[in-house]
Amino acid sequence: TTTTTTTTTTTTTTISSGRLLVNGEEPRFLGFECAGRMWGQAEPNATACYDRMLADPSCSKRFMTYNGANGGCACYPVSMTDCDPAKVSGRLTWDFQARPSSIGGFFLDEGPIHNGKRCQDILWKFKAGDAWDCLEKVIESGDPECGRTFITWNTNGGGCACYPPSQTTCVTTRESGRQTYELQLDPSFDPHAATRTTATTTTTTT
């Protein structure tokens, strides 16, 4: 117990001290890297890694991974638009695209309704770097097997699960690392906004 507490405190202190921040911004995916990472030279801190990524035309400007243990600095291909995460000790990954307030009209509360527990009839579908990433993948996949009431994210390996559309209650089973969230409706969501935004007017000239 003492060792775990010391390790957690040391990691928190190191991040807050600035070495593992990018211009003050904390990593989004703690302990995860994305598929397709491209290692470059080691950098003394995460901000230096970010600066190198910005200067390299072969790097996407959305994702970056820094290895807090040895200064390893990785970027990702320009064509990459999504993170396929893998749990790797020491990896810290940033997603520099601002997180939306809701996804498809749904958002998550700050914490899970069940920590260390899952619901019945769980359907493991995706890999995700955090709970919001899980929500995004469930909603954007349009998988007909996935309902819009609960999701579960596994902090141990990044597993992302949904539940059948007919399921409206959660009978819990205790399992390590599981975080179960109840999806919340965004009252300001306008499902027709995207249609209006992408609508175009064709003008004929003579």
XYZ file of N, CA, C and O in Angstrom:
824
model
N 0.834 -1.201 0.000
C 0.000 0.000 0.000
C 0.875 1.259 0.000
O 0.658 2.194 -0.749
N 1.962 1.243 0.801
C 2.862 2.391 0.862
C 3.533 2.637 -0.474
O 3.646 3.766 -0.944
N 3.971 1.555 -1.149
C 4.637 1.687 -2.449
C 3.703 2.288 -3.482
O 4.082 3.185 -4.240
N 2.444 1.813 -3.525
C 1.465 2.324 -4.489
C 1.221 3.809 -4.280
O 1.205 4.597 -5.226
N 1.052 4.211 -3.040
C 0.811 5.617 -2.723
C 1.978 6.484 -3.150
O 1.817 7.544 -3.751
N 3.212 6.013 -2.886
C 4.400 6.774 -3.253
C 4.499 6.940 -4.751
O 4.786 8.020 -5.261
N 4.243 5.861 -5.512
C 4.310 5.913 -6.962
C 3.303 6.895 -7.522
O 3.614 7.715 -8.381
N 2.070 6.839 -7.032
C 1.027 7.742 -7.500
C 1.395 9.188 -7.210
O 1.265 10.063 -8.057
N 1.884 9.447 -6.002
C 2.259 10.799 -5.616
C 3.391 11.317 -6.483
O 3.381 12.457 -6.944
N 4.397 10.466 -6.743
C 5.530 10.863 -7.570
C 5.086 11.212 -8.972
O 5.497 12.218 -9.548
N 4.201 10.389 -9.579
C 3.714 10.648 -10.926
C 2.946 11.952 -10.985
O 3.147 12.775 -11.876
N 2.073 12.185 -10.004
C 1.291 13.415 -9.960
C 2.195 14.625 -9.823
O 2.021 15.641 -10.497
N 3.209 14.510 -8.947
C 4.138 15.613 -8.741
C 4.909 15.915 -10.009
O 5.111 17.074 -10.377
N 5.358 14.878 -10.719
C 6.125 15.066 -11.948
C 5.290 15.767 -13.001
O 5.767 16.669 -13.685
N 4.014 15.372 -13.162
C 3.142 16.015 -14.145
C 2.921 17.476 -13.776
O 3.078 18.370 -14.599
N 2.612 17.735 -12.512
C 2.324 19.105 -12.095
C 3.562 19.987 -12.147
O 3.463 21.209 -12.255
N 4.759 19.383 -12.080
C 5.983 20.173 -12.119
C 6.257 20.725 -13.507
O 7.071 21.622 -13.677
N 5.598 20.163 -14.531
C 5.717 20.713 -15.875
C 6.418 19.829 -16.880
O 6.230 19.999 -18.081
N 7.211 18.875 -16.448
C 7.949 18.042 -17.405
C 7.009 17.220 -18.279
O 7.291 16.975 -19.462
N 5.899 16.813 -17.727
C 4.950 15.986 -18.470
C 3.705 16.770 -18.877
O 2.630 16.209 -19.042
N 3.870 18.074 -19.043
C 2.811 18.933 -19.559
C 3.241 19.490 -20.910
O 4.425 19.729 -21.137
N 2.277 19.720 -21.795
C 2.548 20.394 -23.063
C 1.957 21.793 -22.968
O 0.740 21.966 -23.026
N 2.829 22.750 -22.747
C 2.374 24.139 -22.561
C 1.244 24.224 -21.538
O 0.250 24.928 -21.723
N 1.408 23.482 -20.450
C 0.434 23.493 -19.371
C -0.685 22.481 -19.489
O -1.479 22.326 -18.567
N -0.765 21.786 -20.613
C -1.866 20.832 -20.842
C -1.450 19.417 -20.455
O -0.412 18.915 -20.899
N -2.288 18.767 -19.654
C -2.018 17.395 -19.239
C -2.346 16.411 -20.361
O -3.173 16.705 -21.226
N -1.706 15.231 -20.350
C -2.044 14.216 -21.358
C -3.473 13.741 -21.188
O -4.010 13.726 -20.071
N -4.093 13.349 -22.296
C -5.469 12.862 -22.225
C -5.501 11.378 -21.884
O -6.286 10.949 -21.047
N -4.663 10.567 -22.558
C -4.685 9.119 -22.361
C -3.476 8.707 -21.523
O -2.362 8.588 -22.031
N -3.706 8.469 -20.243
C -2.630 8.089 -19.323
C -2.355 6.592 -19.423
O -3.251 5.782 -19.219
N -1.095 6.241 -19.732
C -0.731 4.830 -19.829
C -1.116 4.185 -21.138
O -1.137 2.963 -21.239
N -1.398 5.000 -22.171
C -1.775 4.466 -23.481
C -0.964 5.140 -24.580
O -0.579 6.308 -24.473
N -0.707 4.383 -25.646
C -0.205 4.929 -26.893
C -1.160 4.478 -27.999
O -1.963 3.561 -27.803
N -1.094 5.141 -29.144
C -1.952 4.775 -30.268
C -1.173 3.887 -31.247
O 0.061 3.919 -31.288
N -1.894 3.127 -32.047
C -1.255 2.336 -33.099
C -0.671 3.283 -34.143
O -1.246 4.334 -34.428
N 0.490 2.919 -34.691
C 1.102 3.712 -35.748
C 2.068 4.762 -35.264
O 2.522 5.599 -36.054
N 2.443 4.732 -33.976
C 3.339 5.757 -33.450
C 4.706 5.689 -34.135
O 5.214 4.653 -34.505
N 5.314 6.880 -34.293
C 6.610 7.004 -34.954
C 7.574 7.690 -33.986
O 7.445 8.880 -33.702
N 8.526 6.905 -33.465
C 9.470 7.460 -32.496
C 10.509 8.330 -33.185
O 11.046 7.984 -34.239
N 10.798 9.471 -32.580
C 11.899 10.323 -33.011
C 12.945 10.354 -31.919
O 13.006 9.452 -31.081
N 13.773 11.383 -31.904
C 14.793 11.493 -30.860
C 14.144 11.783 -29.517
O 13.046 12.334 -29.449
N 14.826 11.384 -28.456
C 14.328 11.654 -27.109
C 14.346 13.150 -26.843
O 15.189 13.882 -27.368
N 13.390 13.606 -26.025
C 13.285 15.011 -25.670
C 13.229 15.149 -24.147
O 12.736 14.256 -23.456
N 13.747 16.249 -23.613
C 13.821 16.389 -22.149
C 12.472 16.561 -21.460
O 12.351 16.327 -20.262
N 11.465 17.011 -22.215
C 10.141 17.198 -21.626
C 9.083 17.130 -22.722
O 9.407 17.118 -23.924
N 7.818 17.081 -22.306
C 6.724 16.899 -23.260
C 6.549 18.104 -24.181
O 6.177 17.953 -25.347
N 6.801 19.299 -23.684
C 6.658 20.479 -24.539
C 7.694 20.476 -25.653
O 7.394 20.848 -26.802
N 8.922 20.050 -25.359
C 9.952 19.936 -26.394
C 9.548 18.897 -27.436
O 9.795 19.072 -28.638
N 8.913 17.841 -26.992
C 8.409 16.815 -27.917
C 7.343 17.421 -28.826
O 7.327 17.189 -30.035
N 6.471 18.209 -28.242
C 5.413 18.869 -29.011
C 5.998 19.815 -30.059
O 5.557 19.844 -31.214
N 7.001 20.576 -29.677
C 7.639 21.503 -30.615
C 8.262 20.748 -31.792
O 8.190 21.201 -32.943
N 8.884 19.604 -31.498
C 9.463 18.802 -32.572
C 8.375 18.278 -33.509
O 8.537 18.263 -34.732
N 7.248 17.846 -32.923
C 6.125 17.354 -33.720
C 5.603 18.446 -34.655
O 5.341 18.198 -35.841
N 5.467 19.659 -34.154
C 4.973 20.762 -34.975
C 5.906 21.070 -36.138
O 5.463 21.456 -37.223
N 7.201 20.888 -35.922
C 8.184 21.217 -36.951
C 8.360 20.119 -37.989
O 8.982 20.351 -39.044
N 7.835 18.934 -37.715
C 8.025 17.784 -38.617
C 6.813 17.641 -39.534
O 5.716 17.317 -39.080
N 6.967 17.854 -40.845
C 5.823 17.778 -41.764
C 5.239 16.380 -41.910
O 4.114 16.230 -42.389
N 5.978 15.356 -41.487
C 5.455 13.982 -41.586
C 4.566 13.622 -40.399
O 3.973 12.549 -40.373
N 4.461 14.535 -39.426
C 3.680 14.259 -38.213
C 2.307 14.921 -38.274
O 2.187 16.101 -38.611
N 1.292 14.159 -37.885
C -0.018 14.748 -37.644
C 0.089 15.707 -36.466
O 0.913 15.514 -35.570
N -0.724 16.737 -36.459
C -0.692 17.701 -35.360
C -1.780 17.417 -34.326
O -2.021 18.238 -33.432
N -2.411 16.252 -34.438
C -3.489 15.944 -33.488
C -3.003 15.117 -32.297
O -3.313 15.444 -31.148
N -2.258 14.024 -32.544
C -1.859 13.124 -31.456
C -0.346 13.160 -31.237
O 0.429 13.309 -32.182
N 0.058 12.968 -29.991
C 1.470 12.882 -29.634
C 1.611 11.984 -28.419
O 0.756 12.008 -27.522
N 2.681 11.186 -28.380
C 2.945 10.329 -27.229
C 4.333 10.622 -26.677
O 5.301 10.730 -27.437
N 4.399 10.746 -25.362
C 5.672 10.988 -24.683
C 5.868 9.907 -23.638
O 4.929 9.541 -22.928
N 7.092 9.368 -23.577
C 7.429 8.348 -22.589
C 8.094 9.032 -21.405
O 9.245 9.473 -21.491
N 7.356 9.144 -20.318
C 7.881 9.832 -19.157
C 9.077 9.161 -18.530
O 9.836 9.795 -17.802
N 9.285 7.873 -18.825
C 10.381 7.136 -18.211
C 11.730 7.462 -18.841
O 12.744 7.541 -18.148
N 11.760 7.634 -20.180
C 13.060 7.836 -20.842
C 13.084 8.993 -21.838
O 14.068 9.175 -22.552
N 12.007 9.778 -21.900
C 11.989 10.918 -22.803
C 11.642 10.589 -24.241
O 11.749 11.453 -25.115
N 11.222 9.361 -24.501
C 10.842 8.995 -25.860
C 9.730 9.894 -26.378
O 8.786 10.200 -25.662
N 9.852 10.313 -27.634
C 8.913 11.269 -28.218
C 8.386 10.713 -29.528
O 9.166 10.442 -30.451
N 7.083 10.520 -29.623
C 6.489 9.913 -30.816
C 5.361 10.776 -31.358
O 4.588 11.365 -30.598
N 5.289 10.832 -32.679
C 4.145 11.451 -33.336
C 3.450 10.386 -34.178
O 3.799 9.198 -34.106
N 2.486 10.800 -34.972
C 1.664 9.856 -35.730
C 1.489 10.339 -37.170
O 1.665 11.530 -37.464
N 1.150 9.424 -38.081
C 1.019 9.795 -39.495
C -0.018 10.899 -39.719
O -1.017 10.987 -38.995
N 0.229 11.716 -40.725
C -0.661 12.825 -41.049
C -2.076 12.342 -41.339
O -3.059 13.016 -41.035
N -2.184 11.144 -41.906
C -3.498 10.610 -42.291
C -4.313 10.093 -41.114
O -5.491 9.774 -41.253
N -3.712 10.014 -39.933
C -4.388 9.417 -38.778
C -5.411 10.374 -38.183
O -5.112 11.516 -37.863
N -6.639 9.904 -38.028
C -7.721 10.733 -37.486
C -8.319 10.166 -36.208
O -9.164 10.810 -35.582
N -7.891 8.964 -35.814
C -8.462 8.322 -34.640
C -7.375 7.529 -33.943
O -6.442 7.038 -34.597
N -7.471 7.403 -32.628
C -6.478 6.659 -31.854
C -6.976 5.253 -31.566
O -8.030 5.070 -30.950
N -6.203 4.264 -32.043
C -6.452 2.863 -31.701
C -5.504 2.549 -30.548
O -4.332 2.255 -30.768
N -5.970 2.637 -29.292
C -5.065 2.644 -28.143
C -4.587 1.262 -27.707
O -5.268 0.255 -27.881
N -3.390 1.262 -27.129
C -2.835 0.070 -26.490
C -2.264 0.496 -25.148
O -1.629 1.547 -25.038
N -2.498 -0.304 -24.123
C -2.022 0.006 -22.777
C -0.524 -0.297 -22.699
O -0.102 -1.435 -22.898
N 0.280 0.726 -22.453
C 1.723 0.555 -22.332
C 2.214 1.426 -21.177
O 1.982 2.644 -21.165
N 2.907 0.824 -20.228
C 3.375 1.546 -19.052
C 4.279 2.720 -19.439
O 5.137 2.597 -20.309
N 4.052 3.847 -18.806
C 4.895 5.010 -19.011
C 4.491 5.912 -20.152
O 4.971 7.040 -20.267
N 3.592 5.445 -21.027
C 3.186 6.248 -22.177
C 2.135 7.278 -21.779
O 1.183 6.983 -21.054
N 2.290 8.473 -22.286
C 1.345 9.565 -22.076
C 0.975 10.107 -23.450
O 1.858 10.504 -24.219
N -0.299 10.129 -23.773
C -0.725 10.530 -25.114
C -1.680 11.710 -25.062
O -2.639 11.704 -24.293
N -1.398 12.687 -25.900
C -2.230 13.885 -26.019
C -3.083 13.809 -27.275
O -2.637 13.321 -28.313
N -4.303 14.288 -27.167
C -5.175 14.522 -28.312
C -5.437 16.019 -28.320
O -6.146 16.541 -27.460
N -4.855 16.727 -29.294
C -4.929 18.181 -29.304
C -6.199 18.724 -29.947
O -6.376 19.933 -30.060
N -7.083 17.822 -30.360
C -8.388 18.265 -30.848
C -9.300 18.463 -29.641
O -9.434 17.573 -28.803
N -9.916 19.615 -29.557
C -10.767 19.926 -28.400
C -11.899 18.913 -28.267
O -12.532 18.543 -29.260
N -12.129 18.450 -27.041
C -13.209 17.499 -26.798
C -14.544 18.214 -26.864
O -14.718 19.261 -26.236
N -15.506 17.695 -27.634
C -16.817 18.355 -27.731
C -17.585 18.234 -26.417
O -17.303 17.372 -25.586
N -18.561 19.105 -26.253
C -19.375 19.066 -25.034
C -20.294 17.850 -25.015
O -20.712 17.389 -23.954
N -20.628 17.342 -26.196
C -21.432 16.123 -26.298
C -21.134 15.463 -27.638
O -20.576 16.085 -28.544
N -21.496 14.199 -27.744
C -21.261 13.425 -28.960
C -22.580 12.817 -29.397
O -23.160 11.991 -28.688
N -23.080 13.274 -30.538
C -24.355 12.763 -31.022
C -25.501 13.004 -30.068
O -26.480 12.245 -30.049
N -25.385 14.056 -29.248
C -26.452 14.368 -28.304
C -26.293 13.724 -26.940
O -27.200 13.820 -26.104
N -25.136 13.096 -26.675
C -24.908 12.430 -25.386
C -23.597 12.898 -24.768
O -22.639 13.197 -25.482
N -23.564 12.928 -23.443
C -22.322 13.238 -22.734
C -22.252 12.382 -21.479
O -23.217 11.684 -21.122
N -21.096 12.431 -20.812
C -20.894 11.666 -19.584
C -20.698 12.613 -18.411
O -20.073 13.667 -18.549
N -21.204 12.210 -17.252
C -20.891 12.929 -16.034
C -19.404 12.765 -15.725
O -18.723 11.902 -16.287
N -18.905 13.579 -14.797
C -17.475 13.562 -14.485
C -16.988 12.192 -14.002
O -15.878 11.780 -14.287
N -17.804 11.490 -13.262
C -17.390 10.191 -12.747
C -18.378 9.095 -13.104
O -19.533 9.371 -13.475
N -17.949 7.828 -13.017
C -18.850 6.717 -13.326
C -19.910 6.524 -12.265
O -19.742 6.935 -11.117
N -21.015 5.883 -12.657
C -22.037 5.547 -11.663
C -21.630 4.294 -10.890
O -22.084 4.070 -9.772
N -20.767 3.465 -11.520
C -20.255 2.258 -10.855
C -18.760 2.140 -11.150
O -18.362 1.999 -12.307
N -17.933 2.203 -10.111
C -16.489 2.078 -10.257
C -16.070 0.674 -9.827
O -16.381 0.241 -8.722
N -15.370 -0.043 -10.726
C -14.998 -1.413 -10.427
C -16.135 -2.398 -10.638
O -16.101 -3.514 -10.125
N -17.140 -1.972 -11.432
C -18.291 -2.840 -11.677
C -18.770 -2.662 -13.120
O -18.571 -1.620 -13.731
N -19.412 -3.698 -13.639
C -20.066 -3.646 -14.946
C -21.515 -4.080 -14.785
O -21.910 -4.618 -13.744
N -22.301 -3.848 -15.842
C -23.700 -4.294 -15.839
C -23.821 -5.673 -16.474
O -22.868 -6.209 -17.054
N -25.007 -6.244 -16.398
C -25.288 -7.521 -17.047
C -25.337 -7.347 -18.578
O -25.545 -6.241 -19.066
N -25.135 -8.427 -19.300
C -25.260 -8.454 -20.773
C -24.304 -7.491 -21.467
O -24.647 -6.853 -22.472
N -23.094 -7.411 -20.953
C -22.113 -6.491 -21.510
C -21.648 -6.953 -22.898
O -21.545 -8.153 -23.166
N -21.411 -5.974 -23.792
C -20.957 -6.260 -25.155
C -19.657 -5.510 -25.410
O -19.651 -4.300 -25.642
N -18.536 -6.235 -25.358
C -17.239 -5.593 -25.608
C -17.085 -5.365 -27.104
O -17.158 -6.295 -27.895
N -16.840 -4.111 -27.493
C -16.854 -3.753 -28.916
C -15.577 -3.084 -29.412
O -15.137 -3.329 -30.526
N -14.992 -2.183 -28.615
C -13.929 -1.320 -29.112
C -12.776 -1.233 -28.120
O -12.827 -1.796 -27.036
N -11.726 -0.489 -28.515
C -10.651 -0.086 -27.626
C -10.714 1.432 -27.492
O -10.931 2.138 -28.487
N -10.507 1.937 -26.288
C -10.602 3.378 -26.062
C -9.565 3.822 -25.040
O -9.219 3.069 -24.126
N -9.083 5.065 -25.197
C -8.071 5.588 -24.293
C -8.632 6.171 -23.017
O -7.921 6.309 -22.020
N -9.912 6.528 -23.029
C -10.598 6.980 -21.823
C -12.104 6.813 -22.042
O -12.544 6.359 -23.115
N -12.890 7.171 -21.042
C -14.332 6.934 -21.119
C -14.985 7.755 -22.233
O -15.893 7.284 -22.913
N -14.535 9.007 -22.424
C -15.105 9.833 -23.492
C -14.760 9.270 -24.867
O -15.567 9.337 -25.797
N -13.566 8.736 -24.995
C -13.178 8.092 -26.256
C -14.077 6.886 -26.508
O -14.491 6.614 -27.643
N -14.414 6.161 -25.454
C -15.335 5.026 -25.553
C -16.710 5.497 -26.012
O -17.319 4.921 -26.923
N -17.205 6.576 -25.381
C -18.505 7.125 -25.778
C -18.504 7.502 -27.258
O -19.445 7.181 -27.999
N -17.448 8.168 -27.692
C -17.356 8.604 -29.084
C -17.402 7.416 -30.042
O -18.100 7.445 -31.058
N -16.693 6.346 -29.701
C -16.652 5.192 -30.592
C -17.983 4.451 -30.620
O -18.409 3.963 -31.665
N -18.654 4.383 -29.487
C -19.969 3.729 -29.449
C -20.978 4.509 -30.280
O -21.700 3.948 -31.109
N -21.026 5.823 -30.085
C -22.017 6.642 -30.780
C -21.728 6.712 -32.278
O -22.629 6.521 -33.112
N -20.485 6.992 -32.626
C -20.154 7.196 -34.036
C -20.150 5.899 -34.839
O -20.260 5.930 -36.069
N -20.027 4.759 -34.171
C -20.058 3.484 -34.899
C -21.442 3.190 -35.460
O -21.584 2.514 -36.476
N -22.480 3.689 -34.774
C -23.842 3.381 -35.191
C -24.179 1.909 -35.082
O -25.108 1.424 -35.741
N -23.454 1.187 -34.244
C -23.675 -0.256 -34.085
C -25.087 -0.513 -33.561
O -25.444 -0.045 -32.477
N -25.905 -1.258 -34.306
C -27.293 -1.491 -33.867
C -27.406 -2.323 -32.596
O -28.466 -2.344 -31.971
N -26.327 -2.993 -32.203
C -26.361 -3.777 -30.970
C -26.151 -2.906 -29.727
O -26.330 -3.378 -28.611
N -25.739 -1.661 -29.945
C -25.422 -0.777 -28.822
C -26.575 0.168 -28.502
O -27.031 0.925 -29.377
N -27.014 0.130 -27.254
C -28.037 1.057 -26.801
C -27.435 2.394 -26.422
O -26.242 2.648 -26.628
N -28.246 3.250 -25.842
C -27.824 4.603 -25.485
C -28.096 4.889 -24.011
O -28.445 5.998 -23.641
N -27.905 3.859 -23.170
C -28.148 4.042 -21.739
C -26.874 3.921 -20.916
O -26.596 4.769 -20.071
N -26.068 2.875 -21.175
C -24.847 2.646 -20.401
C -23.665 2.329 -21.321
O -23.844 1.767 -22.409
N -22.460 2.672 -20.863
C -21.225 2.156 -21.452
C -20.299 1.770 -20.309
O -20.441 2.275 -19.184
N -19.351 0.888 -20.595
C -18.340 0.516 -19.612
C -16.968 0.615 -20.262
O -16.756 0.106 -21.373
N -16.041 1.284 -19.570
C -14.656 1.379 -20.035
C -13.759 0.656 -19.047
O -13.933 0.778 -17.833
N -12.805 -0.132 -19.562
C -11.883 -0.899 -18.734
C -10.560 -0.153 -18.625
O -9.808 -0.062 -19.602
N -10.260 0.387 -17.458
C -9.014 1.135 -17.262
C -7.782 0.244 -17.371
O -6.683 0.739 -17.627
N -7.941 -1.062 -17.187
C -6.803 -1.972 -17.217
C -6.253 -2.203 -18.624
O -5.055 -2.364 -18.804
N -7.131 -2.229 -19.623
C -6.661 -2.533 -20.967
C -7.277 -1.690 -22.061
O -6.930 -1.835 -23.231
N -8.210 -0.806 -21.702
C -8.822 0.064 -22.695
C -10.053 -0.505 -23.372
O -10.565 0.094 -24.315
N -10.549 -1.639 -22.919
C -11.757 -2.203 -23.512
C -12.939 -1.260 -23.373
O -13.096 -0.581 -22.352
N -13.776 -1.205 -24.398
C -14.931 -0.305 -24.438
C -16.170 -1.128 -24.763
O -16.222 -1.797 -25.794
N -17.162 -1.077 -23.893
C -18.344 -1.924 -24.040
C -19.627 -1.107 -24.038
O -19.724 -0.058 -23.407
N -20.604 -1.632 -24.755
C -21.950 -1.064 -24.726
C -22.908 -2.145 -24.232
O -22.494 -3.239 -23.838
N -24.181 -1.834 -24.275
C -25.222 -2.751 -23.806
C -26.390 -2.737 -24.792
O -26.551 -1.780 -25.557
N -27.206 -3.786 -24.800
C -28.319 -3.863 -25.761
C -29.266 -2.665 -25.669
O -29.456 -2.097 -24.585
N -29.868 -2.265 -26.783
C -30.785 -1.116 -26.792
C -31.951 -1.259 -25.812
O -32.461 -0.257 -25.300
N -32.376 -2.488 -25.566
C -33.524 -2.703 -24.679
C -33.166 -2.595 -23.199
O -34.048 -2.563 -22.341
N -31.860 -2.516 -22.891
C -31.429 -2.540 -21.491
C -31.511 -1.145 -20.871
O -30.869 -0.204 -21.326
N -32.300 -1.031 -19.801
C -32.484 0.256 -19.129
C -32.091 0.207 -17.653
O -32.139 1.230 -16.973
N -31.714 -0.972 -17.167
C -31.288 -1.110 -15.774
C -29.922 -1.784 -15.731
O -29.536 -2.490 -16.674
N -29.221 -1.578 -14.650
C -27.879 -2.146 -14.494
C -27.807 -2.986 -13.233
O -27.897 -2.457 -12.120
N -27.672 -4.290 -13.441
C -27.424 -5.209 -12.326
C -25.919 -5.449 -12.313
O -25.361 -6.027 -13.250
N -25.243 -4.979 -11.281
C -23.783 -4.923 -11.314
C -23.097 -6.227 -10.917
O -23.603 -7.001 -10.108
N -21.931 -6.405 -11.535
C -20.992 -7.465 -11.166
C -19.646 -6.796 -10.936
O -19.198 -5.995 -11.768
N -19.007 -7.089 -9.825
C -17.740 -6.443 -9.516
C -16.610 -7.041 -10.358
O -16.396 -8.251 -10.361
N -15.900 -6.195 -11.084
C -14.740 -6.605 -11.877
C -13.714 -5.472 -11.863
O -14.052 -4.308 -12.116
N -12.468 -5.807 -11.598
C -11.409 -4.814 -11.475
C -11.262 -3.963 -12.732
O -11.278 -4.476 -13.854
N -11.119 -2.659 -12.543
C -10.844 -1.744 -13.645
C -12.051 -1.265 -14.414
O -11.952 -0.305 -15.189
N -13.198 -1.883 -14.227
C -14.393 -1.486 -14.979
C -14.964 -0.177 -14.428
O -15.126 -0.019 -13.231
N -15.260 0.740 -15.341
C -15.943 1.977 -14.988
C -17.195 2.084 -15.841
O -17.103 2.132 -17.071
N -18.345 2.102 -15.197
C -19.617 2.109 -15.917
C -20.287 3.471 -15.783
O -20.433 4.008 -14.681
N -20.680 4.007 -16.947
C -21.289 5.334 -17.012
C -22.714 5.238 -17.552
O -23.009 4.390 -18.395
N -23.553 6.139 -17.078
C -24.889 6.291 -17.653
C -24.856 7.489 -18.593
O -24.441 8.585 -18.204
N -25.259 7.293 -19.840
C -25.233 8.365 -20.827
C -26.263 9.429 -20.473
O -27.393 9.111 -20.086
N -25.845 10.685 -20.617
C -26.711 11.823 -20.326
C -27.104 12.513 -21.631
O -26.291 12.631 -22.553
N -28.342 12.975 -21.713
C -28.817 13.682 -22.900
C -28.410 15.147 -22.852
O -28.558 15.809 -21.821
N -27.896 15.645 -23.974
C -27.537 17.049 -24.099
C -28.777 17.821 -24.556
O -29.213 17.685 -25.702
N -29.380 18.655 -23.702
C -30.623 19.344 -24.065
C -30.436 20.356 -25.197
O -31.409 20.754 -25.840
N -29.184 20.780 -25.437
C -28.947 21.776 -26.480
C -28.629 21.148 -27.840
O -28.449 21.860 -28.821
N -28.586 19.820 -27.897
C -28.208 19.149 -29.142
C -29.291 19.318 -30.208
O -30.474 19.102 -29.943
N -28.866 19.723 -31.398
C -29.773 19.893 -32.529
C -29.379 18.896 -33.610
O -28.375 19.092 -34.303
N -30.128 17.809 -33.772
C -29.756 16.773 -34.751
C -29.782 17.265 -36.192
O -29.224 16.630 -37.078
N -30.447 18.398 -36.426
C -30.544 18.918 -37.789
C -29.447 19.926 -38.110
O -29.328 20.370 -39.248
N -28.634 20.288 -37.111
C -27.613 21.314 -37.317
C -26.594 20.886 -38.356
O -26.199 21.672 -39.217
N -26.153 19.627 -38.296
C -25.150 19.146 -39.241
C -25.668 19.198 -40.675
O -24.948 19.541 -41.613
N -26.953 18.877 -40.829
C -27.552 18.906 -42.166
C -27.573 20.324 -42.714
O -27.233 20.560 -43.876
N -27.935 21.281 -41.848
C -27.973 22.671 -42.293
C -26.579 23.198 -42.600
O -26.376 23.948 -43.534
N -25.589 22.752 -41.799
C -24.228 23.240 -41.978
C -23.629 22.765 -43.290
O -22.909 23.483 -43.970
N -23.919 21.511 -43.651
C -23.306 20.938 -44.841
C -24.117 21.200 -46.102
O -23.699 20.850 -47.201
N -25.303 21.773 -45.956
C -26.123 22.060 -47.134
C -25.434 23.100 -48.008
O -24.828 24.042 -47.521
N -25.489 22.906 -49.323
C -24.845 23.827 -50.243
C -25.852 24.322 -51.258
O -26.865 23.657 -51.544
N -25.585 25.462 -51.793
C -26.448 26.050 -52.823
C -25.703 26.078 -54.136
O -24.575 26.558 -54.214
N -26.301 25.529 -55.183
C -25.663 25.492 -56.487
C -26.111 26.705 -57.316
O -27.312 26.952 -57.456
N -25.147 27.451 -57.808
C -25.445 28.634 -58.597
C -24.994 28.396 -60.036
O -23.858 27.995 -60.284
N -25.870 28.645 -60.964
C -25.540 28.457 -62.370
C -25.252 29.819 -63.007
O -26.014 30.763 -62.848
N -24.099 29.919 -63.643
C -23.734 31.160 -64.303
C -23.809 30.973 -65.803
O -23.585 29.882 -66.322
N -24.113 32.066 -66.488
C -24.195 31.989 -67.960
C -23.292 33.032 -68.575
O -22.894 33.993 -67.935
